[in-house]
Coordinates of C-alpha atoms in Angstrom, one line a residue:
M1 CA -6.9 20.3 -29.6
Y2 CA -10.2 19.3 -31.3
P3 CA -13.3 20.9 -29.8
F4 CA -15.2 17.5 -29.6
M5 CA -12.4 15.9 -27.5
K6 CA -12.9 16.3 -23.8
K7 CA -9.9 16.9 -21.5
E8 CA -9.7 14.3 -18.8
L9 CA -7.8 14.4 -15.6
L10 CA -4.3 13.0 -15.7
P11 CA -4.9 10.1 -13.3
V12 CA -7.9 9.0 -15.4
R13 CA -5.9 9.1 -18.6
I14 CA -3.1 7.1 -17.0
F15 CA -5.6 4.5 -15.7
R16 CA -7.2 4.2 -19.2
F17 CA -3.8 3.9 -20.8
Y18 CA -2.9 0.9 -18.7
L19 CA -6.3 -0.6 -18.9
E20 CA -6.4 -0.5 -22.7
G21 CA -2.8 -1.8 -22.8
F22 CA -3.5 -4.8 -20.6
R23 CA -6.7 -5.5 -22.5
S24 CA -4.9 -5.8 -25.8
M25 CA -2.2 -8.0 -24.4
D26 CA -2.4 -11.8 -24.5
L27 CA -1.0 -12.2 -21.0
G28 CA -2.8 -9.2 -19.5
R29 CA -4.9 -11.3 -17.0
T30 CA -1.9 -13.4 -16.0
L31 CA 0.2 -10.3 -15.3
W32 CA -2.6 -8.7 -13.2
A33 CA -2.8 -12.0 -11.2
I34 CA 0.9 -11.9 -10.6
I35 CA 0.7 -8.3 -9.5
L36 CA -2.2 -9.0 -7.1
I37 CA -0.4 -12.0 -5.6
K38 CA 2.8 -10.0 -5.1
L39 CA 0.8 -7.2 -3.4
F40 CA -0.9 -9.8 -1.1
I41 CA 2.4 -11.2 -0.1
M42 CA 4.0 -7.8 0.5
F43 CA 1.2 -6.3 2.6
I44 CA -0.4 -9.3 4.3
V45 CA 2.1 -12.1 4.8
L46 CA 5.1 -9.8 5.5
K47 CA 3.1 -7.8 8.0
I48 CA 2.1 -10.9 9.9
F49 CA 5.6 -12.3 10.2
F50 CA 7.8 -9.3 10.4
F51 CA 5.8 -6.5 12.0
P52 CA 4.6 -7.8 15.4
R53 CA 2.1 -5.9 17.4
Y54 CA 3.9 -4.7 20.5
L55 CA 1.1 -2.7 21.9
N56 CA -1.3 -5.6 22.2
Q57 CA 0.5 -6.6 25.5
F58 CA -1.1 -3.5 27.2
D59 CA -4.7 -3.4 28.3
T60 CA -5.5 0.3 28.5
K61 CA -4.9 3.3 26.2
S62 CA -2.8 5.1 28.9
E63 CA -0.4 2.1 29.2
K64 CA 0.1 2.2 25.5
E65 CA 0.7 5.9 25.5
D66 CA 3.2 5.5 28.4
Y67 CA 5.1 2.7 26.5
V68 CA 5.3 4.7 23.3
S69 CA 6.5 7.9 25.0
K70 CA 9.1 6.0 27.0
E71 CA 10.4 4.3 23.9
L72 CA 10.6 7.5 21.9
V73 CA 12.5 9.2 24.7
D74 CA 14.8 6.2 25.2
R75 CA 15.6 6.0 21.5
A76 CA 16.2 9.7 21.2
L77 CA 18.6 9.7 24.1
N78 CA 20.5 6.6 23.0
H79 CA 20.9 7.7 19.4

């Protein structure tokens, strides 16, 4: 290794590799837009429609705790 080259951490090197790769591409910005749209769909839209909030039906923390413990025990016994 040359003495003037500084050793960077692996995650930094990986990030720079992808950053330079997408910069030199003609479709780099379009690909990043597609990636961000897919992430938005996966984490926001799917969460809203497929992962309902069951614990919002309870008012207090103790009611939530009782519901979760009852569900854990019931599922463990029925499995």
